[in-house]
PDB file of C-alpha atoms and ligand atoms in Angstrom:
ATOM      1  CA  UNK A  69       0.000   0.000   0.000  1.00 47.00           C
ATOM      2  CA  UNK A  70       1.475   3.316  -0.953  1.00 49.00           C
ATOM      3  CA  UNK A  71       0.983   6.656  -2.606  1.00 54.00           C
ATOM      4  CA  UNK A  72      -2.272   8.516  -2.977  1.00 54.00           C
ATOM      5  CA  UNK A  73      -4.436   5.429  -2.470  1.00 74.00           C
ATOM      6  CA  UNK A  74      -2.710   4.792   0.826  1.00 82.00           C
ATOM      7  CA  UNK A  75      -3.392   8.321   1.985  1.00 87.00           C
ATOM      8  CA  UNK A  76      -7.033   7.980   0.932  1.00 90.00           C
ATOM      9  CA  UNK A  77      -7.377   4.690   2.779  1.00 93.00           C
ATOM     10  CA  UNK A  78      -5.922   6.275   5.912  1.00 94.00           C
ATOM     11  CA  UNK A  79      -8.230   9.266   5.630  1.00 94.00           C
ATOM     12  CA  UNK A  80     -11.193   6.926   5.347  1.00 95.00           C
ATOM     13  CA  UNK A  81      -9.824   4.845   8.212  1.00 96.00           C
ATOM     14  CA  UNK A  82      -9.484   7.917  10.419  1.00 96.00           C
ATOM     15  CA  UNK A  83     -13.113   8.839   9.702  1.00 96.00           C
ATOM     16  CA  UNK A  84     -14.221   5.283  10.461  1.00 97.00           C
ATOM     17  CA  UNK A  85     -12.301   5.425  13.715  1.00 97.00           C
ATOM     18  CA  UNK A  86     -14.351   8.428  14.805  1.00 97.00           C
ATOM     19  CA  UNK A  87     -17.401   6.151  14.623  1.00 97.00           C
ATOM     20  CA  UNK A  88     -15.569   3.393  16.481  1.00 97.00           C
ATOM     21  CA  UNK A  89     -14.545   5.764  19.265  1.00 97.00           C
ATOM     22  CA  UNK A  90     -18.116   7.059  19.488  1.00 97.00           C
ATOM     23  CA  UNK A  91     -19.350   3.463  19.762  1.00 97.00           C
ATOM     24  CA  UNK A  92     -16.745   2.830  22.490  1.00 96.00           C
ATOM     25  CA  UNK A  93     -17.926   5.897  24.366  1.00 97.00           C
ATOM     26  CA  UNK A  94     -21.561   4.759  24.165  1.00 98.00           C
ATOM     27  CA  UNK A  95     -20.584   1.264  25.295  1.00 96.00           C
ATOM     28  CA  UNK A  96     -18.894   2.780  28.328  1.00 96.00           C
ATOM     29  CA  UNK A  97     -22.035   4.792  29.041  1.00 97.00           C
ATOM     30  CA  UNK A  98     -24.069   1.595  28.843  1.00 97.00           C
ATOM     31  CA  UNK A  99     -21.804  -0.005  31.430  1.00 96.00           C
ATOM     32  CA  UNK A 100     -21.809   2.991  33.749  1.00 96.00           C
ATOM     33  CA  UNK A 101     -24.798   2.807  36.056  1.00 95.00           C
ATOM     34  CA  UNK A 102     -26.315   6.076  37.343  1.00 96.00           C
ATOM     35  CA  UNK A 103     -25.126   7.136  40.812  1.00 97.00           C
ATOM     36  CA  UNK A 104     -28.576   7.075  42.404  1.00 96.00           C
ATOM     37  CA  UNK A 105     -29.188   3.558  41.097  1.00 97.00           C
ATOM     38  CA  UNK A 106     -25.814   2.342  42.385  1.00 97.00           C
ATOM     39  CA  UNK A 107     -26.392   3.900  45.794  1.00 98.00           C
ATOM     40  CA  UNK A 108     -29.879   2.441  46.170  1.00 97.00           C
ATOM     41  CA  UNK A 109     -28.764  -0.948  44.879  1.00 97.00           C
ATOM     42  CA  UNK A 110     -25.999  -1.023  47.493  1.00 98.00           C
ATOM     43  CA  UNK A 111     -28.497  -0.044  50.180  1.00 97.00           C
ATOM     44  CA  UNK A 112     -30.943  -2.786  49.185  1.00 98.00           C
ATOM     45  CA  UNK A 113     -28.176  -5.385  48.997  1.00 98.00           C
ATOM     46  CA  UNK A 114     -26.929  -4.428  52.456  1.00 98.00           C
ATOM     47  CA  UNK A 115     -30.465  -4.794  53.867  1.00 98.00           C
ATOM     48  CA  UNK A 116     -30.911  -8.122  52.117  1.00 98.00           C
ATOM     49  CA  UNK A 117     -27.671  -9.386  53.629  1.00 98.00           C
ATOM     50  CA  UNK A 118     -28.863  -8.190  57.025  1.00 98.00           C
ATOM     51  CA  UNK A 119     -32.166 -10.003  56.540  1.00 98.00           C
ATOM     52  CA  UNK A 120     -30.384 -13.213  55.571  1.00 98.00           C
ATOM     53  CA  UNK A 121     -28.260 -13.064  58.723  1.00 98.00           C
ATOM     54  CA  UNK A 122     -31.363 -12.447  60.861  1.00 98.00           C
ATOM     55  CA  UNK A 123     -33.239 -15.345  59.269  1.00 98.00           C
ATOM     56  CA  UNK A 124     -30.295 -17.626  59.953  1.00 98.00           C
ATOM     57  CA  UNK A 125     -30.199 -16.474  63.550  1.00 98.00           C
ATOM     58  CA  UNK A 126     -33.933 -17.046  63.827  1.00 97.00           C
ATOM     59  CA  UNK A 127     -33.561 -20.588  62.487  1.00 98.00           C
ATOM     60  CA  UNK A 128     -30.808 -21.311  65.025  1.00 97.00           C
ATOM     61  CA  UNK A 129     -32.917 -19.969  67.885  1.00 97.00           C
ATOM     62  CA  UNK A 130     -35.940 -21.958  66.757  1.00 97.00           C
ATOM     63  CA  UNK A 131     -33.843 -25.078  66.630  1.00 97.00           C
ATOM     64  CA  UNK A 132     -32.526 -24.517  70.147  1.00 95.00           C
ATOM     65  CA  UNK A 133     -36.006 -23.715  71.418  1.00 95.00           C
ATOM     66  CA  UNK A 134     -37.481 -26.835  69.808  1.00 96.00           C
ATOM     67  CA  UNK A 135     -34.727 -28.983  71.272  1.00 95.00           C
ATOM     68  CA  UNK A 136     -35.449 -27.682  74.765  1.00 95.00           C
ATOM     69  CA  UNK A 137     -39.206 -28.092  74.282  1.00 95.00           C
ATOM     70  CA  UNK A 138     -38.783 -31.705  73.206  1.00 96.00           C
ATOM     71  CA  UNK A 139     -36.501 -32.384  76.161  1.00 96.00           C
ATOM     72  CA  UNK A 140     -39.065 -30.834  78.503  1.00 96.00           C
ATOM     73  CA  UNK A 141     -41.888 -32.925  76.989  1.00 97.00           C
ATOM     74  CA  UNK A 142     -39.780 -35.997  77.377  1.00 97.00           C
ATOM     75  CA  UNK A 143     -39.015 -35.199  81.015  1.00 97.00           C
ATOM     76  CA  UNK A 144     -42.661 -34.400  81.729  1.00 97.00           C
ATOM     77  CA  UNK A 145     -43.631 -37.856  80.443  1.00 97.00           C
ATOM     78  CA  UNK A 146     -40.955 -39.423  82.636  1.00 96.00           C
ATOM     79  CA  UNK A 147     -42.209 -37.465  85.627  1.00 96.00           C
ATOM     80  CA  UNK A 148     -45.742 -38.659  85.009  1.00 96.00           C
ATOM     81  CA  UNK A 149     -44.569 -42.225  84.778  1.00 95.00           C
ATOM     82  CA  UNK A 150     -42.519 -41.901  87.973  1.00 94.00           C
ATOM     83  CA  UNK A 151     -45.578 -40.511  89.758  1.00 94.00           C
ATOM     84  CA  UNK A 152     -47.664 -43.428  88.564  1.00 94.00           C
ATOM     85  CA  UNK A 153     -45.002 -45.867  89.732  1.00 93.00           C
ATOM     86  CA  UNK A 154     -44.716 -44.040  93.030  1.00 91.00           C
ATOM     87  CA  UNK A 155     -48.428 -44.715  93.677  1.00 91.00           C
ATOM     88  CA  UNK A 156     -47.694 -48.413  93.230  1.00 91.00           C
ATOM     89  CA  UNK A 157     -44.691 -48.282  95.577  1.00 87.00           C
ATOM     90  CA  UNK A 158     -44.609 -51.061  98.136  1.00 89.00           C
ATOM     91  CA  UNK A 159     -42.369 -49.556 100.777  1.00 92.00           C
ATOM     92  CA  UNK A 160     -41.429 -46.236 102.348  1.00 91.00           C
ATOM     93  CA  UNK A 161     -37.921 -46.669 100.962  1.00 92.00           C
ATOM     94  CA  UNK A 162     -39.260 -47.130  97.469  1.00 91.00           C
ATOM     95  CA  UNK A 163     -41.519 -44.086  97.983  1.00 92.00           C
ATOM     96  CA  UNK A 164     -38.502 -41.980  98.872  1.00 93.00           C
ATOM     97  CA  UNK A 165     -36.567 -43.246  95.864  1.00 93.00           C
ATOM     98  CA  UNK A 166     -39.422 -42.168  93.558  1.00 93.00           C
ATOM     99  CA  UNK A 167     -39.723 -38.867  95.330  1.00 94.00           C
ATOM    100  CA  UNK A 168     -36.030 -38.171  94.745  1.00 95.00           C
ATOM    101  CA  UNK A 169     -36.335 -39.213  91.159  1.00 95.00           C
ATOM    102  CA  UNK A 170     -39.368 -36.965  90.634  1.00 96.00           C
ATOM    103  CA  UNK A 171     -37.542 -34.084  92.279  1.00 96.00           C
ATOM    104  CA  UNK A 172     -34.531 -34.587  89.984  1.00 97.00           C
ATOM    105  CA  UNK A 173     -36.781 -34.514  86.935  1.00 97.00           C
ATOM    106  CA  UNK A 174     -38.528 -31.384  88.196  1.00 97.00           C
ATOM    107  CA  UNK A 175     -35.188 -29.660  88.761  1.00 97.00           C
ATOM    108  CA  UNK A 176     -34.044 -30.536  85.258  1.00 96.00           C
ATOM    109  CA  UNK A 177     -37.318 -29.245  83.780  1.00 96.00           C
ATOM    110  CA  UNK A 178     -36.903 -25.989  85.684  1.00 96.00           C
ATOM    111  CA  UNK A 179     -33.339 -25.651  84.401  1.00 95.00           C
ATOM    112  CA  UNK A 180     -34.491 -26.165  80.834  1.00 94.00           C
ATOM    113  CA  UNK A 181     -37.311 -23.649  81.251  1.00 94.00           C
ATOM    114  CA  UNK A 182     -34.796 -21.137  82.578  1.00 94.00           C
ATOM    115  CA  UNK A 183     -32.626 -21.749  79.527  1.00 92.00           C
ATOM    116  CA  UNK A 184     -35.622 -21.378  77.222  1.00 93.00           C
ATOM    117  CA  UNK A 185     -36.607 -17.971  78.539  1.00 94.00           C
ATOM    118  CA  UNK A 186     -33.651 -16.013  77.063  1.00 95.00           C
ATOM    119  CA  UNK A 187     -34.048 -17.969  73.818  1.00 96.00           C
ATOM    120  CA  UNK A 188     -37.685 -16.889  73.602  1.00 95.00           C
ATOM    121  CA  UNK A 189     -36.716 -13.312  74.332  1.00 96.00           C
ATOM    122  CA  UNK A 190     -34.037 -13.412  71.663  1.00 97.00           C
ATOM    123  CA  UNK A 191     -36.570 -14.877  69.212  1.00 97.00           C
ATOM    124  CA  UNK A 192     -38.960 -12.020  69.883  1.00 97.00           C
ATOM    125  CA  UNK A 193     -36.135  -9.523  69.391  1.00 98.00           C
ATOM    126  CA  UNK A 194     -35.061 -11.137  66.122  1.00 98.00           C
ATOM    127  CA  UNK A 195     -38.659 -11.186  64.885  1.00 98.00           C
ATOM    128  CA  UNK A 196     -38.925  -7.450  65.526  1.00 98.00           C
ATOM    129  CA  UNK A 197     -35.666  -6.799  63.695  1.00 98.00           C
ATOM    130  CA  UNK A 198     -36.785  -8.955  60.761  1.00 98.00           C
ATOM    131  CA  UNK A 199     -40.040  -7.002  60.547  1.00 98.00           C
ATOM    132  CA  UNK A 200     -38.114  -3.717  60.552  1.00 98.00           C
ATOM    133  CA  UNK A 201     -35.701  -4.795  57.823  1.00 98.00           C
ATOM    134  CA  UNK A 202     -38.564  -6.177  55.739  1.00 98.00           C
ATOM    135  CA  UNK A 203     -40.409  -2.896  56.094  1.00 98.00           C
ATOM    136  CA  UNK A 204     -37.345  -0.952  55.002  1.00 98.00           C
ATOM    137  CA  UNK A 205     -36.907  -3.268  52.015  1.00 98.00           C
ATOM    138  CA  UNK A 206     -40.572  -2.876  51.112  1.00 98.00           C
ATOM    139  CA  UNK A 207     -40.004   0.890  51.056  1.00 97.00           C
ATOM    140  CA  UNK A 208     -36.781   0.731  49.041  1.00 97.00           C
ATOM    141  CA  UNK A 209     -37.658  -1.908  46.446  1.00 97.00           C
ATOM    142  CA  UNK A 210     -40.305  -0.028  44.435  1.00 97.00           C
ATOM    143  CA  UNK A 211     -37.894   2.906  43.936  1.00 97.00           C
ATOM    144  CA  UNK A 212     -35.164   0.482  42.921  1.00 97.00           C
ATOM    145  CA  UNK A 213     -37.570  -1.059  40.423  1.00 97.00           C
ATOM    146  CA  UNK A 214     -38.275   2.395  38.984  1.00 97.00           C
ATOM    147  CA  UNK A 215     -34.588   3.231  38.691  1.00 97.00           C
ATOM    148  CA  UNK A 216     -33.837  -0.120  37.066  1.00 97.00           C
ATOM    149  CA  UNK A 217     -36.635   0.440  34.547  1.00 98.00           C
ATOM    150  CA  UNK A 218     -35.319   3.939  33.818  1.00 97.00           C
ATOM    151  CA  UNK A 219     -31.846   2.532  33.352  1.00 97.00           C
ATOM    152  CA  UNK A 220     -33.126  -0.182  31.024  1.00 98.00           C
ATOM    153  CA  UNK A 221     -34.707   2.555  28.880  1.00 98.00           C
ATOM    154  CA  UNK A 222     -31.491   4.563  28.919  1.00 97.00           C
ATOM    155  CA  UNK A 223     -29.475   1.506  27.872  1.00 98.00           C
ATOM    156  CA  UNK A 224     -31.964   0.645  25.163  1.00 98.00           C
ATOM    157  CA  UNK A 225     -31.671   4.133  23.656  1.00 98.00           C
ATOM    158  CA  UNK A 226     -27.868   3.940  23.774  1.00 98.00           C
ATOM    159  CA  UNK A 227     -27.913   0.548  22.085  1.00 98.00           C
ATOM    160  CA  UNK A 228     -30.156   1.836  19.320  1.00 98.00           C
ATOM    161  CA  UNK A 229     -27.712   4.677  18.747  1.00 98.00           C
ATOM    162  CA  UNK A 230     -24.836   2.210  18.743  1.00 98.00           C
ATOM    163  CA  UNK A 231     -26.579  -0.032  16.229  1.00 98.00           C
ATOM    164  CA  UNK A 232     -27.115   2.980  13.979  1.00 98.00           C
ATOM    165  CA  UNK A 233     -23.440   3.973  14.259  1.00 98.00           C
ATOM    166  CA  UNK A 234     -22.335   0.401  13.557  1.00 98.00           C
ATOM    167  CA  UNK A 235     -24.316   0.394  10.327  1.00 98.00           C
ATOM    168  CA  UNK A 236     -22.617   3.616   9.251  1.00 97.00           C
ATOM    169  CA  UNK A 237     -19.283   2.181  10.306  1.00 97.00           C
ATOM    170  CA  UNK A 238     -19.806  -1.019   8.300  1.00 96.00           C
ATOM    171  CA  UNK A 239     -20.678   1.019   5.212  1.00 96.00           C
ATOM    172  CA  UNK A 240     -17.473   3.000   5.686  1.00 96.00           C
ATOM    173  CA  UNK A 241     -15.437  -0.163   6.174  1.00 96.00           C
ATOM    174  CA  UNK A 242     -16.517  -1.310   2.698  1.00 94.00           C
ATOM    175  CA  UNK A 243     -14.396   1.441   1.182  1.00 92.00           C
ATOM    176  CA  UNK A 244     -11.188   0.545   3.027  1.00 95.00           C
ATOM    177  CA  UNK A 245      -8.770  -2.205   1.876  1.00 94.00           C
ATOM    178  CA  UNK A 246      -9.207  -5.278   4.072  1.00 94.00           C
ATOM    179  CA  UNK A 247      -5.515  -5.575   5.169  1.00 93.00           C
ATOM    180  CA  UNK A 248      -5.504  -1.957   6.363  1.00 94.00           C
ATOM    181  CA  UNK A 249      -8.698  -2.480   8.294  1.00 96.00           C
ATOM    182  CA  UNK A 250      -7.376  -5.685   9.780  1.00 96.00           C
ATOM    183  CA  UNK A 251      -4.173  -4.052  10.964  1.00 95.00           C
ATOM    184  CA  UNK A 252      -6.117  -1.133  12.405  1.00 97.00           C
ATOM    185  CA  UNK A 253      -8.425  -3.486  14.307  1.00 96.00           C
ATOM    186  CA  UNK A 254      -5.506  -5.484  15.688  1.00 96.00           C
ATOM    187  CA  UNK A 255      -3.879  -2.280  16.959  1.00 96.00           C
ATOM    188  CA  UNK A 256      -7.190  -1.140  18.498  1.00 95.00           C
ATOM    189  CA  UNK A 257      -7.548  -4.415  20.343  1.00 94.00           C
ATOM    190  CA  UNK A 258      -3.994  -4.153  21.669  1.00 93.00           C
ATOM    191  CA  UNK A 259      -4.054  -0.449  22.533  1.00 88.00           C
ATOM    192  CA  UNK A 260      -7.680  -0.110  23.682  1.00 82.00           C
ATOM    193  CA  UNK A 261      -8.436   3.147  21.889  1.00 90.00           C
ATOM    194  CA  UNK A 262      -7.090   4.706  18.736  1.00 95.00           C
ATOM    195  CA  UNK A 263      -5.585   2.479  16.046  1.00 97.00           C
ATOM    196  CA  UNK A 264      -4.774   5.271  13.630  1.00 97.00           C
ATOM    197  CA  UNK A 265      -3.504   8.709  14.634  1.00 97.00           C
ATOM    198  CA  UNK A 266      -2.480  11.845  12.817  1.00 96.00           C
ATOM    199  CA  UNK A 267       1.054  13.054  12.385  1.00 96.00           C
ATOM    200  CA  UNK A 268       1.230  16.560  13.799  1.00 96.00           C
ATOM    201  CA  UNK A 269       3.653  19.173  12.548  1.00 93.00           C
ATOM    202  CA  UNK A 270       5.381  21.211  15.197  1.00 91.00           C
ATOM    203  CA  UNK A 271       7.902  23.664  13.743  1.00 91.00           C
ATOM    204  CA  UNK A 272      10.528  21.517  12.041  1.00 90.00           C
ATOM    205  CA  UNK A 273       9.473  18.244  13.665  1.00 94.00           C
ATOM    206  CA  UNK A 274       6.610  15.803  13.343  1.00 96.00           C
ATOM    207  CA  UNK A 275       5.021  14.212  16.332  1.00 97.00           C
ATOM    208  CA  UNK A 276       2.744  11.214  16.768  1.00 96.00           C
ATOM    209  CA  UNK A 277      -0.712  12.340  17.878  1.00 95.00           C
ATOM    210  CA  UNK A 278      -1.088   9.122  19.837  1.00 94.00           C
ATOM    211  CA  UNK A 279       2.026   9.142  22.038  1.00 95.00           C
ATOM    212  CA  UNK A 280       3.532  12.550  21.260  1.00 95.00           C
ATOM    213  CA  UNK A 281       6.929  11.115  20.336  1.00 96.00           C
ATOM    214  CA  UNK A 282       9.012  13.024  17.747  1.00 97.00           C
ATOM    215  CA  UNK A 283       9.002  10.874  14.625  1.00 97.00           C
ATOM    216  CA  UNK A 284      12.271  10.098  12.812  1.00 96.00           C
ATOM    217  CA  UNK A 285      12.533  11.892   9.468  1.00 95.00           C
ATOM    218  CA  UNK A 286      12.367   8.703   7.399  1.00 96.00           C
ATOM    219  CA  UNK A 287       9.145   7.707   9.158  1.00 96.00           C
ATOM    220  CA  UNK A 288       7.645  11.166   8.626  1.00 96.00           C
ATOM    221  CA  UNK A 289       8.568  10.992   4.949  1.00 95.00           C
ATOM    222  CA  UNK A 290       6.815   7.674   4.486  1.00 95.00           C
ATOM    223  CA  UNK A 291       3.734   9.054   6.198  1.00 95.00           C
ATOM    224  CA  UNK A 292       3.719  12.126   3.958  1.00 93.00           C
ATOM    225  CA  UNK A 293       3.974   9.812   0.952  1.00 92.00           C
ATOM    226  CA  UNK A 294       0.888   7.960   2.115  1.00 90.00           C
ATOM    227  CA  UNK A 295       2.655   4.688   2.900  1.00 92.00           C
ATOM    228  CA  UNK A 296       1.137   2.477   5.540  1.00 92.00           C
ATOM    229  CA  UNK A 297       3.425   3.308   8.450  1.00 95.00           C
ATOM    230  CA  UNK A 298       3.274   2.687  12.166  1.00 96.00           C
ATOM    231  CA  UNK A 299       4.617   4.922  14.901  1.00 97.00           C
ATOM    232  CA  UNK A 300       7.893   3.342  16.087  1.00 97.00           C
ATOM    233  CA  UNK A 301       6.985   4.218  19.664  1.00 96.00           C
ATOM    234  CA  UNK A 302       3.286   3.343  20.149  1.00 95.00           C
ATOM    235  CA  UNK A 303       2.749   1.186  17.069  1.00 95.00           C
ATOM    236  CA  UNK A 304      -0.315   3.032  15.806  1.00 97.00           C
ATOM    237  CA  UNK A 305      -0.901   3.655  12.128  1.00 97.00           C
ATOM    238  CA  UNK A 306       0.039   7.184  11.119  1.00 97.00           C
ATOM    239  CA  UNK A 307      -2.009   9.357   8.826  1.00 96.00           C
ATOM    240  CA  UNK A 308      -0.539  12.575   7.515  1.00 93.00           C
ATOM    241  CA  UNK A 309      -3.764  14.450   8.248  1.00 91.00           C
ATOM    242  CA  UNK A 310      -5.630  16.986   6.153  1.00 83.00           C
ATOM    243  CA  UNK A 311      -2.935  19.667   6.032  1.00 59.00           C
TER     244      UNK A 311
HETATM  245 ZN1   ZN B 792       2.979   7.064  18.671  1.00 95.49          ZN
END
């Protein structure tokens, strides 16, 4: 590639790049969520995490409470049985043995009831906290839904604009030699931005628009001639520009 055709291809490539950079900018906008949405989303997620932790705590407390209740039921049945057996007791000694046994069971039941009381209190506390967090979430979620819907609309509009630009871009690409386009695209992928830059005149020297390096004379000459040339410093294709 050289001469006037090369310069034309680079001019066309530079114009195509303007579309590509505009598409990049829109893509970035798509990916950037509005501040108010981000803030509310973070708030809702924090509350949801809080709720999860509370529900886990509630499940643990319920489990502990159930275990104590079952133990108490079990002991109550044993007490009843001991009382029945006591009525059948044949001797005073046997009576006393049952009495002791019944007393032991009663003590154990009282212990378990004492242990259950703070669990019940904690359960009530957790239930209150759950209700509060759920209420807060119920207040926050509709607004979050609104903001998400607004954002979806915003993104949709951006994507329509991008699709339109891509069509224009594809039409432009048709007029550029495939190897030039391919090289440009490879550079864009590697450099994440411009693939072709202008050569800027500054007094007696030429600089690369992309990295600002002063270009060696033989490079500048090639660029002026319209040869496909890359900046020796940043590797971007150089176009001599309109001047
Ligand atoms: Zn450069």
